[in-house]
Amino acid sequence: MSAIEKLKSNFPQSIIAIGNSAGQDYVLIKSEDLKKIALFLKNELGFEFLMDLTCVDYKGYPGREEKHRFEMAYQFYSFNNKERVRLKVPVEESSPSVASLASLWLSADWYEREVYDMYGIHFSGHPDLRRILMYEEFQGHPLRKDYPLKGRQPRIPERK
Amino acid sequence: MGLETAFGNSFFTSRIDSAINWARKYSFFQYPFVTACCGMEFMSVFASSYDIARFGAEFPRFSPRQADVLFVVGTVNEKLAPVLRRVYEQMAEPKWVVSFGVCATSGGFYDNYATVQGIDKIIPVDIYIPGCPPRPQAILDALTKLQEKVDKETVLKYKNRGENERN
């Protein structure tokens, strides 16, 4: 029984969609159940490794105008079962916030700071949510689709 | 018995500019401000194949206060810009700046929200080296061009210079 099937039987109410992208199974889950499902993945299914955590901004993406703007993507790996699973969580533009997984996987700490820095997603329960790449006085979040591509914010005045 | 004894107990005359510039251009102490992959080519110039020591510039000083030439090697982003400016300002005059590779020169292909579009927006530059990364020969070429430039300077250039004229 694969991890996806176990998730399906244990959390039928939390799952919005199940799919496969480029050979990788994914589960789209409700944002409020993320912590619960992450705990289950770690403690019951043995996914001890959070490989990656990132975000996608779907603003202006064809055919998605009615859907949520952001989507979080979590890549888990189990060393013992040699199995991967991808969790996806919808994030609304009006309240860009999801639960932090930094208490479960330490690797989530800096990943979430990066997503906060680049996309402005807030992670409730994160121990130290600061910018990690850009400087503190930087305004906005540069990987959002509505941030100007060349929106440079010099820290010192430029020479003439 | 060296060459200097050939003329006996004698003297020669020269302009002070020539003597000082001659000393300066063959004894650059450089500060390597290395931020990116260009640094690999920069390192190879120090190794035996190219050997920058032939031009008297082999001695890196890792304090800007002891350096004459600032080599800015690699991409400089907006976060780093104040650091580069400060390193430059800490250098004692006379000082020169070499912009190494397209990223330092113009931002390169990083025309985005994070990258300074050429370090000459922050500090004055004497020599630009094109290339991504430049070949070691280009670096030695730039060094000899910088030596030619230094040779044409006058020591009076640095006399009574105010803060406003410096940059």
mmCIF file of C-alpha atoms in Angstrom:
data_model
loop_
_atom_site.group_PDB
_atom_site.id
_atom_site.type_symbol
_atom_site.label_atom_id
_atom_site.label_comp_id
_atom_site.label_asym_id
_atom_site.label_seq_id
_atom_site.Cartn_x
_atom_site.Cartn_y
_atom_site.Cartn_z
ATOM 1 C CA MET A 1 0.000 0.000 0.000
ATOM 2 C CA SER A 2 1.580 3.221 -1.084
ATOM 3 C CA ALA A 3 1.827 6.327 1.042
ATOM 4 C CA ILE A 4 -0.727 8.062 -1.135
ATOM 5 C CA GLU A 5 -3.259 5.285 -0.538
ATOM 6 C CA LYS A 6 -2.623 5.383 3.200
ATOM 7 C CA LEU A 7 -3.189 9.122 3.209
ATOM 8 C CA LYS A 8 -6.348 8.623 1.226
ATOM 9 C CA SER A 9 -7.792 6.104 3.680
ATOM 10 C CA ASN A 10 -6.768 8.034 6.788
ATOM 11 C CA PHE A 11 -7.680 11.563 5.734
ATOM 12 C CA PRO A 12 -10.470 11.332 3.199
ATOM 13 C CA GLN A 13 -11.838 14.708 4.296
ATOM 14 C CA SER A 14 -8.531 16.561 3.907
ATOM 15 C CA ILE A 15 -7.646 15.577 0.380
ATOM 16 C CA ILE A 16 -8.735 17.886 -2.424
ATOM 17 C CA ALA A 17 -7.103 16.049 -5.298
ATOM 18 C CA ILE A 18 -4.633 13.288 -6.092
ATOM 19 C CA GLY A 19 -2.567 13.290 -9.239
ATOM 20 C CA ASN A 20 0.634 12.409 -10.942
ATOM 21 C CA SER A 21 3.075 14.863 -12.425
ATOM 22 C CA ALA A 22 6.096 13.636 -14.405
ATOM 23 C CA GLY A 23 5.950 10.282 -12.646
ATOM 24 C CA GLN A 24 5.645 11.731 -9.154
ATOM 25 C CA ASP A 25 2.433 11.215 -7.202
ATOM 26 C CA TYR A 26 1.128 14.250 -5.417
ATOM 27 C CA VAL A 27 -1.676 15.043 -3.013
ATOM 28 C CA LEU A 28 -3.370 18.403 -2.861
ATOM 29 C CA ILE A 29 -4.581 18.835 0.712
ATOM 30 C CA LYS A 30 -6.488 21.411 2.671
ATOM 31 C CA SER A 31 -4.247 24.025 4.189
ATOM 32 C CA GLU A 32 -5.665 23.645 7.723
ATOM 33 C CA ASP A 33 -4.812 19.921 7.821
ATOM 34 C CA LEU A 34 -1.163 20.337 6.771
ATOM 35 C CA LYS A 35 0.323 19.912 10.246
ATOM 36 C CA LYS A 36 -1.811 16.872 10.959
ATOM 37 C CA ILE A 37 -0.887 15.138 7.704
ATOM 38 C CA ALA A 38 2.780 16.076 8.045
ATOM 39 C CA LEU A 39 2.850 14.499 11.512
ATOM 40 C CA PHE A 40 1.274 11.351 10.096
ATOM 41 C CA LEU A 41 3.804 11.220 7.273
ATOM 42 C CA LYS A 42 6.688 11.572 9.669
ATOM 43 C CA ASN A 43 5.587 9.328 12.540
ATOM 44 C CA GLU A 44 3.438 6.670 10.875
ATOM 45 C CA LEU A 45 4.771 6.440 7.328
ATOM 46 C CA GLY A 46 8.450 7.013 8.069
ATOM 47 C CA PHE A 47 9.093 10.070 5.897
ATOM 48 C CA GLU A 48 12.017 11.292 7.959
ATOM 49 C CA PHE A 49 13.397 13.615 5.286
ATOM 50 C CA LEU A 50 11.865 16.827 4.035
ATOM 51 C CA MET A 51 13.837 17.245 0.827
ATOM 52 C CA ASP A 52 12.426 20.488 -0.383
ATOM 53 C CA LEU A 53 9.732 22.992 0.273
ATOM 54 C CA THR A 54 8.857 25.749 -2.096
ATOM 55 C CA CYS A 55 6.048 27.828 -3.473
ATOM 56 C CA VAL A 56 4.551 28.558 -6.871
ATOM 57 C CA ASP A 57 2.870 31.816 -7.839
ATOM 58 C CA TYR A 58 0.134 31.051 -10.374
ATOM 59 C CA LYS A 59 -0.818 34.666 -11.011
ATOM 60 C CA GLY A 60 -1.649 35.049 -14.679
ATOM 61 C CA TYR A 61 -1.293 31.331 -15.331
ATOM 62 C CA PRO A 62 -3.683 30.341 -18.155
ATOM 63 C CA GLY A 63 -6.790 28.534 -16.949
ATOM 64 C CA ARG A 64 -6.228 29.200 -13.245
ATOM 65 C CA GLU A 65 -7.834 32.611 -12.878
ATOM 66 C CA GLU A 66 -10.526 31.317 -10.521
ATOM 67 C CA LYS A 67 -8.242 29.233 -8.320
ATOM 68 C CA HIS A 68 -5.983 30.083 -5.395
ATOM 69 C CA ARG A 69 -2.946 32.165 -6.347
ATOM 70 C CA PHE A 70 -0.146 30.385 -4.471
ATOM 71 C CA GLU A 71 0.560 26.736 -3.989
ATOM 72 C CA MET A 72 3.058 25.305 -1.533
ATOM 73 C CA ALA A 73 4.880 22.133 -2.583
ATOM 74 C CA TYR A 74 6.574 19.799 -0.103
ATOM 75 C CA GLN A 75 8.827 16.943 -1.212
ATOM 76 C CA PHE A 76 9.238 14.117 1.293
ATOM 77 C CA TYR A 77 11.504 11.109 1.122
ATOM 78 C CA SER A 78 11.641 7.942 3.190
ATOM 79 C CA PHE A 79 15.089 6.364 3.388
ATOM 80 C CA ASN A 80 13.747 3.058 4.687
ATOM 81 C CA ASN A 81 10.939 2.617 2.187
ATOM 82 C CA LYS A 82 12.770 4.397 -0.644
ATOM 83 C CA GLU A 83 9.581 6.255 -1.348
ATOM 84 C CA ARG A 84 8.782 9.810 -2.269
ATOM 85 C CA VAL A 85 5.631 11.806 -1.861
ATOM 86 C CA ARG A 86 4.692 15.358 -2.750
ATOM 87 C CA LEU A 87 2.225 17.412 -0.739
ATOM 88 C CA LYS A 88 0.650 20.474 -2.260
ATOM 89 C CA VAL A 89 -1.207 23.068 -0.259
ATOM 90 C CA PRO A 90 -3.284 25.896 -1.717
ATOM 91 C CA VAL A 91 -2.617 29.368 -0.319
ATOM 92 C CA GLU A 92 -4.993 32.248 -0.901
ATOM 93 C CA GLU A 93 -3.714 35.660 -1.877
ATOM 94 C CA SER A 94 -5.923 37.370 0.709
ATOM 95 C CA SER A 95 -4.374 35.502 3.661
ATOM 96 C CA PRO A 96 -1.039 34.025 2.569
ATOM 97 C CA SER A 97 -0.338 31.892 5.595
ATOM 98 C CA VAL A 98 0.273 28.198 6.293
ATOM 99 C CA ALA A 99 1.467 26.217 9.290
ATOM 100 C CA SER A 100 5.228 25.943 9.788
ATOM 101 C CA LEU A 101 6.824 22.509 9.657
ATOM 102 C CA ALA A 102 10.067 23.684 11.270
ATOM 103 C CA SER A 103 9.187 21.905 14.504
ATOM 104 C CA LEU A 104 8.939 18.563 12.670
ATOM 105 C CA TRP A 105 11.801 18.847 10.168
ATOM 106 C CA LEU A 106 14.672 21.222 10.931
ATOM 107 C CA SER A 107 15.310 21.591 7.211
ATOM 108 C CA ALA A 108 12.017 23.432 6.947
ATOM 109 C CA ASP A 109 13.420 26.348 8.945
ATOM 110 C CA TRP A 110 15.502 27.991 6.207
ATOM 111 C CA TYR A 111 13.271 26.800 3.369
ATOM 112 C CA GLU A 112 10.348 28.577 4.941
ATOM 113 C CA ARG A 113 12.405 31.684 5.477
ATOM 114 C CA GLU A 114 13.291 31.612 1.795
ATOM 115 C CA VAL A 115 9.653 31.235 0.753
ATOM 116 C CA TYR A 116 8.732 34.057 3.105
ATOM 117 C CA ASP A 117 11.475 36.216 1.625
ATOM 118 C CA MET A 118 10.647 35.497 -2.014
ATOM 119 C CA TYR A 119 6.853 35.089 -1.939
ATOM 120 C CA GLY A 120 5.697 36.704 1.291
ATOM 121 C CA ILE A 121 4.003 33.598 2.638
ATOM 122 C CA HIS A 122 3.735 33.631 6.421
ATOM 123 C CA PHE A 123 4.444 30.458 8.362
ATOM 124 C CA SER A 124 2.592 30.383 11.632
ATOM 125 C CA GLY A 125 4.672 28.806 14.371
ATOM 126 C CA HIS A 126 8.012 29.438 12.698
ATOM 127 C CA PRO A 127 10.703 30.156 15.328
ATOM 128 C CA ASP A 128 12.475 32.970 13.438
ATOM 129 C CA LEU A 129 10.677 34.184 10.318
ATOM 130 C CA ARG A 130 13.062 36.727 8.798
ATOM 131 C CA ARG A 131 14.338 37.385 5.292
ATOM 132 C CA ILE A 132 17.169 35.012 4.434
ATOM 133 C CA LEU A 133 18.443 36.220 1.029
ATOM 134 C CA MET A 134 17.354 39.806 0.529
ATOM 135 C CA TYR A 135 18.327 42.593 2.906
ATOM 136 C CA GLU A 136 16.077 43.696 5.737
ATOM 137 C CA GLU A 137 15.103 47.041 4.209
ATOM 138 C CA PHE A 138 14.016 45.430 0.916
ATOM 139 C CA GLN A 139 10.394 46.189 0.061
ATOM 140 C CA GLY A 140 8.184 43.498 -1.440
ATOM 141 C CA HIS A 141 8.828 39.917 -2.407
ATOM 142 C CA PRO A 142 10.822 39.543 -5.625
ATOM 143 C CA LEU A 143 9.591 36.175 -6.931
ATOM 144 C CA ARG A 144 5.957 37.223 -6.915
ATOM 145 C CA LYS A 145 4.718 37.589 -10.461
ATOM 146 C CA ASP A 146 3.611 41.153 -9.835
ATOM 147 C CA TYR A 147 7.051 42.242 -8.615
ATOM 148 C CA PRO A 148 8.867 44.114 -11.420
ATOM 149 C CA LEU A 149 11.617 41.998 -12.995
ATOM 150 C CA LYS A 150 14.179 44.773 -12.709
ATOM 151 C CA GLY A 151 12.856 46.260 -9.495
ATOM 152 C CA ARG A 152 16.230 47.021 -7.995
ATOM 153 C CA GLN A 153 16.383 48.713 -4.622
ATOM 154 C CA PRO A 154 19.899 50.106 -4.162
ATOM 155 C CA ARG A 155 21.086 50.388 -0.571
ATOM 156 C CA ILE A 156 23.561 53.180 -1.346
ATOM 157 C CA PRO A 157 23.165 56.049 -3.819
ATOM 158 C CA GLU A 158 24.531 55.257 -7.259
ATOM 159 C CA ARG A 159 27.297 57.298 -8.850
ATOM 160 C CA LYS A 160 26.418 59.533 -11.758
ATOM 161 C CA MET B 1 79.724 42.839 -8.390
ATOM 162 C CA GLY B 2 76.401 43.919 -9.794
ATOM 163 C CA LEU B 3 75.260 46.049 -12.693
ATOM 164 C CA GLU B 4 74.862 49.048 -10.437
ATOM 165 C CA THR B 5 78.606 49.303 -10.042
ATOM 166 C CA ALA B 6 79.244 49.675 -13.787
ATOM 167 C CA PHE B 7 79.048 53.474 -13.719
ATOM 168 C CA GLY B 8 81.325 53.841 -10.748
ATOM 169 C CA ASN B 9 80.625 56.453 -8.074
ATOM 170 C CA SER B 10 78.079 58.315 -10.175
ATOM 171 C CA PHE B 11 74.459 59.590 -10.293
ATOM 172 C CA PHE B 12 71.626 59.969 -12.753
ATOM 173 C CA THR B 13 68.650 62.308 -13.037
ATOM 174 C CA SER B 14 64.986 61.546 -13.586
ATOM 175 C CA ARG B 15 61.616 63.087 -13.001
ATOM 176 C CA ILE B 16 60.027 62.213 -9.666
ATOM 177 C CA ASP B 17 56.898 61.049 -11.526
ATOM 178 C CA SER B 18 58.876 58.546 -13.558
ATOM 179 C CA ALA B 19 60.696 57.145 -10.561
ATOM 180 C CA ILE B 20 57.596 56.824 -8.384
ATOM 181 C CA ASN B 21 55.371 55.484 -11.135
ATOM 182 C CA TRP B 22 58.021 52.965 -12.057
ATOM 183 C CA ALA B 23 58.037 51.737 -8.478
ATOM 184 C CA ARG B 24 54.261 51.739 -8.208
ATOM 185 C CA LYS B 25 53.444 49.906 -11.384
ATOM 186 C CA TYR B 26 55.754 46.988 -10.714
ATOM 187 C CA SER B 27 54.719 46.431 -7.106
ATOM 188 C CA PHE B 28 50.937 46.324 -6.994
ATOM 189 C CA PHE B 29 49.537 44.920 -3.793
ATOM 190 C CA GLN B 30 46.101 43.754 -4.774
ATOM 191 C CA TYR B 31 42.962 43.085 -2.820
ATOM 192 C CA PRO B 32 40.977 40.220 -4.386
ATOM 193 C CA PHE B 33 37.268 40.925 -3.904
ATOM 194 C CA VAL B 34 36.182 37.558 -5.264
ATOM 195 C CA THR B 35 32.479 36.757 -5.249
ATOM 196 C CA ALA B 36 31.826 34.287 -8.034
ATOM 197 C CA CYS B 37 33.094 31.773 -10.585
ATOM 198 C CA CYS B 38 35.494 34.296 -12.186
ATOM 199 C CA GLY B 39 37.609 33.588 -9.121
ATOM 200 C CA MET B 40 38.711 30.273 -10.614
ATOM 201 C CA GLU B 41 40.292 32.022 -13.578
ATOM 202 C CA PHE B 42 41.719 34.607 -11.255
ATOM 203 C CA MET B 43 43.391 31.875 -9.200
ATOM 204 C CA SER B 44 44.904 30.303 -12.282
ATOM 205 C CA VAL B 45 46.694 33.569 -13.017
ATOM 206 C CA PHE B 46 48.558 33.135 -9.759
ATOM 207 C CA ALA B 47 49.633 29.594 -10.592
ATOM 208 C CA SER B 48 52.799 28.715 -12.432
ATOM 209 C CA SER B 49 51.390 28.564 -15.995
ATOM 210 C CA TYR B 50 50.522 32.255 -16.135
ATOM 211 C CA ASP B 51 52.349 33.504 -13.059
ATOM 212 C CA ILE B 52 51.263 37.043 -12.314
ATOM 213 C CA ALA B 53 54.447 37.403 -10.277
ATOM 214 C CA ARG B 54 56.250 38.183 -13.544
ATOM 215 C CA PHE B 55 54.435 41.527 -13.431
ATOM 216 C CA GLY B 56 55.050 42.203 -9.770
ATOM 217 C CA ALA B 57 51.428 41.861 -8.719
ATOM 218 C CA GLU B 58 51.445 38.457 -7.110
ATOM 219 C CA PHE B 59 51.019 39.539 -3.540
ATOM 220 C CA PRO B 60 47.406 39.669 -2.318
ATOM 221 C CA ARG B 61 46.711 41.697 0.781
ATOM 222 C CA PHE B 62 43.584 40.640 2.567
ATOM 223 C CA SER B 63 43.281 43.998 4.215
ATOM 224 C CA PRO B 64 42.163 46.803 1.894
ATOM 225 C CA ARG B 65 44.260 49.217 3.935
ATOM 226 C CA GLN B 66 47.430 47.608 2.617
ATOM 227 C CA ALA B 67 46.289 47.236 -0.998
ATOM 228 C CA ASP B 68 46.821 49.348 -4.125
ATOM 229 C CA VAL B 69 44.601 47.579 -6.643
ATOM 230 C CA LEU B 70 41.087 46.358 -5.983
ATOM 231 C CA PHE B 71 40.172 43.395 -8.169
ATOM 232 C CA VAL B 72 36.388 43.027 -8.193
ATOM 233 C CA VAL B 73 36.004 39.483 -9.444
ATOM 234 C CA GLY B 74 32.442 38.319 -10.025
ATOM 235 C CA THR B 75 28.837 39.336 -9.529
ATOM 236 C CA VAL B 76 28.079 42.104 -7.066
ATOM 237 C CA ASN B 77 24.498 42.217 -5.870
ATOM 238 C CA GLU B 78 22.627 45.029 -4.200
ATOM 239 C CA LYS B 79 23.031 43.423 -0.800
ATOM 240 C CA LEU B 80 26.802 43.458 -1.203
ATOM 241 C CA ALA B 81 27.109 46.955 -2.689
ATOM 242 C CA PRO B 82 27.717 48.810 0.612
ATOM 243 C CA VAL B 83 30.423 46.294 1.524
ATOM 244 C CA LEU B 84 32.267 46.858 -1.747
ATOM 245 C CA ARG B 85 31.961 50.614 -1.311
ATOM 246 C CA ARG B 86 33.397 50.364 2.172
ATOM 247 C CA VAL B 87 36.303 48.168 1.086
ATOM 248 C CA TYR B 88 37.118 50.730 -1.601
ATOM 249 C CA GLU B 89 36.958 53.620 0.824
ATOM 250 C CA GLN B 90 39.290 51.865 3.233
ATOM 251 C CA MET B 91 42.043 51.642 0.635
ATOM 252 C CA ALA B 92 44.757 54.271 0.925
ATOM 253 C CA GLU B 93 45.593 56.337 -2.132
ATOM 254 C CA PRO B 94 46.954 55.872 -4.693
ATOM 255 C CA LYS B 95 44.432 53.161 -5.544
ATOM 256 C CA TRP B 96 43.061 51.582 -8.684
ATOM 257 C CA VAL B 97 40.123 49.343 -9.443
ATOM 258 C CA VAL B 98 39.900 46.509 -11.958
ATOM 259 C CA SER B 99 36.460 45.229 -12.924
ATOM 260 C CA PHE B 100 36.884 41.550 -13.690
ATOM 261 C CA GLY B 101 34.397 39.819 -16.013
ATOM 262 C CA VAL B 102 31.064 40.931 -17.412
ATOM 263 C CA CYS B 103 29.139 40.603 -14.140
ATOM 264 C CA ALA B 104 31.306 43.124 -12.347
ATOM 265 C CA THR B 105 31.462 45.300 -15.453
ATOM 266 C CA SER B 106 27.779 45.473 -16.390
ATOM 267 C CA GLY B 107 25.831 42.951 -14.364
ATOM 268 C CA GLY B 108 26.218 40.418 -17.165
ATOM 269 C CA PHE B 109 23.096 38.466 -17.877
ATOM 270 C CA TYR B 110 21.849 39.103 -14.347
ATOM 271 C CA ASP B 111 19.585 41.975 -15.381
ATOM 272 C CA ASN B 112 17.252 41.377 -12.454
ATOM 273 C CA TYR B 113 16.070 42.713 -9.122
ATOM 274 C CA ALA B 114 19.179 41.684 -7.197
ATOM 275 C CA THR B 115 22.269 42.565 -9.206
ATOM 276 C CA VAL B 116 24.202 45.817 -9.473
ATOM 277 C CA GLN B 117 24.457 46.743 -13.157
ATOM 278 C CA GLY B 118 28.185 47.294 -13.118
ATOM 279 C CA ILE B 119 30.354 48.204 -10.149
ATOM 280 C CA ASP B 120 31.022 51.622 -11.680
ATOM 281 C CA LYS B 121 27.629 52.550 -10.258
ATOM 282 C CA ILE B 122 29.266 52.254 -6.824
ATOM 283 C CA ILE B 123 32.985 52.945 -7.222
ATOM 284 C CA PRO B 124 35.188 54.376 -9.989
ATOM 285 C CA VAL B 125 36.821 51.780 -12.245
ATOM 286 C CA ASP B 126 40.132 52.032 -14.089
ATOM 287 C CA ILE B 127 40.235 48.866 -16.183
ATOM 288 C CA TYR B 128 37.420 46.621 -17.389
ATOM 289 C CA ILE B 129 38.085 43.011 -18.373
ATOM 290 C CA PRO B 130 35.435 41.456 -20.626
ATOM 291 C CA GLY B 131 34.669 37.749 -20.697
ATOM 292 C CA CYS B 132 32.553 35.219 -18.894
ATOM 293 C CA PRO B 133 34.956 34.401 -17.381
ATOM 294 C CA PRO B 134 37.975 36.173 -18.891
ATOM 295 C CA ARG B 135 40.908 34.017 -19.946
ATOM 296 C CA PRO B 136 44.072 34.390 -17.871
ATOM 297 C CA GLN B 137 45.758 36.105 -20.812
ATOM 298 C CA ALA B 138 43.098 38.808 -20.672
ATOM 299 C CA ILE B 139 43.875 39.381 -17.018
ATOM 300 C CA LEU B 140 47.573 39.809 -17.702
ATOM 301 C CA ASP B 141 46.699 42.124 -20.589
ATOM 302 C CA ALA B 142 44.573 44.211 -18.252
ATOM 303 C CA LEU B 143 47.374 44.308 -15.739
ATOM 304 C CA THR B 144 49.849 45.622 -18.289
ATOM 305 C CA LYS B 145 47.261 48.191 -19.424
ATOM 306 C CA LEU B 146 46.871 49.278 -15.829
ATOM 307 C CA GLN B 147 50.640 49.601 -15.581
ATOM 308 C CA GLU B 148 50.630 51.834 -18.662
ATOM 309 C CA LYS B 149 47.893 53.923 -17.108
ATOM 310 C CA VAL B 150 49.768 54.257 -13.830
ATOM 311 C CA ASP B 151 52.874 55.227 -15.746
ATOM 312 C CA LYS B 152 51.078 58.257 -17.217
ATOM 313 C CA GLU B 153 49.887 59.576 -13.885
ATOM 314 C CA THR B 154 51.453 62.398 -11.990
ATOM 315 C CA VAL B 155 52.040 62.321 -8.262
ATOM 316 C CA LEU B 156 50.380 65.725 -8.044
ATOM 317 C CA LYS B 157 47.084 64.034 -8.903
ATOM 318 C CA TYR B 158 46.633 63.254 -5.248
ATOM 319 C CA LYS B 159 47.610 66.635 -3.912
ATOM 320 C CA ASN B 160 45.014 68.640 -2.021
ATOM 321 C CA ARG B 161 42.175 66.439 -3.089
ATOM 322 C CA GLY B 162 38.939 67.031 -1.257
ATOM 323 C CA GLU B 163 36.358 64.444 -0.331
ATOM 324 C CA ASN B 164 34.102 65.555 -3.210
ATOM 325 C CA GLU B 165 36.702 65.110 -5.894
ATOM 326 C CA ARG B 166 37.805 61.692 -4.807
ATOM 327 C CA ASN B 167 35.145 59.658 -6.516
#
